[in-house]
Amino acid sequence: MPNSGQAPLDRATRLRRVADVLATEVGGEMVMMDIEKGVYFGLDPIGTDIWKRLSESMTVAALAVTLVEVYDADIACIERDVLALLTRMVDQGLVEVC
């Protein structure tokens, strides 16, 4: 459960990137900084792909469908992993529910 007190994310949750997070891609991985908190974050190549796709708001289910077309995993596995990552990203203020 997110630390923010927000309800848990599910397939229908619509999310997008937070606009004021500084982010740059270095060697295929995303490096981000929350200037206000002075905290750095890093994403592996798949997390970077997810971050890029969240430039526009979309549901977890729609995101998973786009990822299943690219990655060799079933939709249930992708949804589970995406929900886990997005929950952490919401907790850290990198992604917001919209």
Coordinates of C-alpha atoms in Angstrom, one line a residue:
M1 CA 0.0 0.0 0.0
P2 CA 1.4 3.4 -0.9
N3 CA 2.8 5.5 1.9
S4 CA 1.0 8.5 0.7
G5 CA -2.3 7.2 2.2
Q6 CA -3.7 6.9 -1.3
A7 CA -5.8 3.9 -2.3
P8 CA -3.8 1.0 -3.9
L9 CA -3.3 1.3 -7.7
D10 CA -5.2 -1.1 -9.9
R11 CA -5.7 -1.8 -13.7
A12 CA -8.1 1.1 -14.1
T13 CA -5.8 3.7 -12.4
R14 CA -4.9 6.5 -14.7
L15 CA -1.3 7.9 -14.2
R16 CA 1.1 10.3 -15.8
R17 CA 4.6 11.6 -15.0
V18 CA 5.0 14.5 -12.6
A19 CA 6.0 17.5 -14.7
D20 CA 8.6 19.0 -12.4
V21 CA 10.9 16.0 -12.0
L22 CA 14.2 16.5 -13.7
A23 CA 15.0 13.5 -15.8
T24 CA 17.6 12.5 -18.4
E25 CA 18.6 9.3 -20.1
V26 CA 22.1 8.0 -19.6
G27 CA 23.2 4.8 -21.3
G28 CA 19.7 3.6 -21.9
E29 CA 18.6 4.2 -18.2
M30 CA 16.7 7.1 -16.8
V31 CA 18.2 9.2 -14.0
M32 CA 15.8 11.5 -12.2
M33 CA 16.1 14.1 -9.4
D34 CA 13.6 15.5 -7.1
I35 CA 15.2 18.9 -6.5
E36 CA 12.9 19.8 -3.6
K37 CA 13.8 16.6 -1.7
G38 CA 17.4 16.4 -3.0
V39 CA 16.9 12.8 -3.9
Y40 CA 18.1 10.9 -7.0
F41 CA 16.3 8.0 -8.7
G42 CA 17.3 5.6 -11.4
L43 CA 15.3 3.3 -13.7
D44 CA 16.6 0.3 -15.7
P45 CA 15.8 0.1 -19.4
I46 CA 12.3 -1.3 -18.9
G47 CA 11.5 1.3 -16.2
T48 CA 12.8 3.9 -18.6
D49 CA 10.5 2.7 -21.3
I50 CA 7.6 2.9 -18.9
W51 CA 8.6 6.4 -17.9
K52 CA 8.7 7.6 -21.5
R53 CA 5.2 6.1 -22.2
L54 CA 3.8 8.0 -19.2
S55 CA 4.4 11.4 -20.9
E56 CA 0.6 11.2 -21.6
S57 CA -1.8 9.9 -19.0
M58 CA -2.9 6.3 -19.4
T59 CA -4.4 3.5 -17.3
V60 CA -2.2 0.7 -15.9
A61 CA -4.2 -1.8 -18.2
A62 CA -3.4 0.3 -21.3
L63 CA 0.2 0.6 -20.4
A64 CA 0.5 -3.2 -19.9
V65 CA -1.1 -3.9 -23.3
T66 CA 1.5 -1.7 -25.0
L67 CA 4.3 -3.4 -23.1
V68 CA 3.1 -7.0 -23.8
E69 CA 3.7 -6.1 -27.5
V70 CA 7.3 -5.4 -26.8
Y71 CA 8.4 -7.7 -24.0
D72 CA 8.3 -11.5 -23.8
A73 CA 6.0 -11.9 -20.9
D74 CA 2.3 -12.6 -20.3
I75 CA -0.1 -9.7 -19.5
A76 CA -0.6 -10.9 -15.9
C77 CA 3.1 -10.8 -15.2
I78 CA 3.5 -7.4 -16.8
E79 CA 0.5 -5.9 -15.0
R80 CA 1.9 -7.2 -11.7
D81 CA 5.3 -5.8 -12.3
V82 CA 4.0 -2.5 -13.6
L83 CA 1.7 -2.0 -10.6
A84 CA 4.6 -2.6 -8.3
L85 CA 6.9 -0.1 -10.1
L86 CA 4.2 2.5 -10.4
T87 CA 3.2 2.2 -6.7
R88 CA 6.9 3.0 -5.8
M89 CA 6.9 5.8 -8.3
V90 CA 3.7 7.3 -6.9
D91 CA 5.2 7.0 -3.3
Q92 CA 8.3 8.9 -4.4
G93 CA 6.3 11.6 -6.2
L94 CA 7.6 10.8 -9.7
V95 CA 4.2 9.7 -11.1
E96 CA 0.7 11.0 -10.2
V97 CA -2.8 9.6 -10.4
C98 CA -4.9 11.7 -12.7

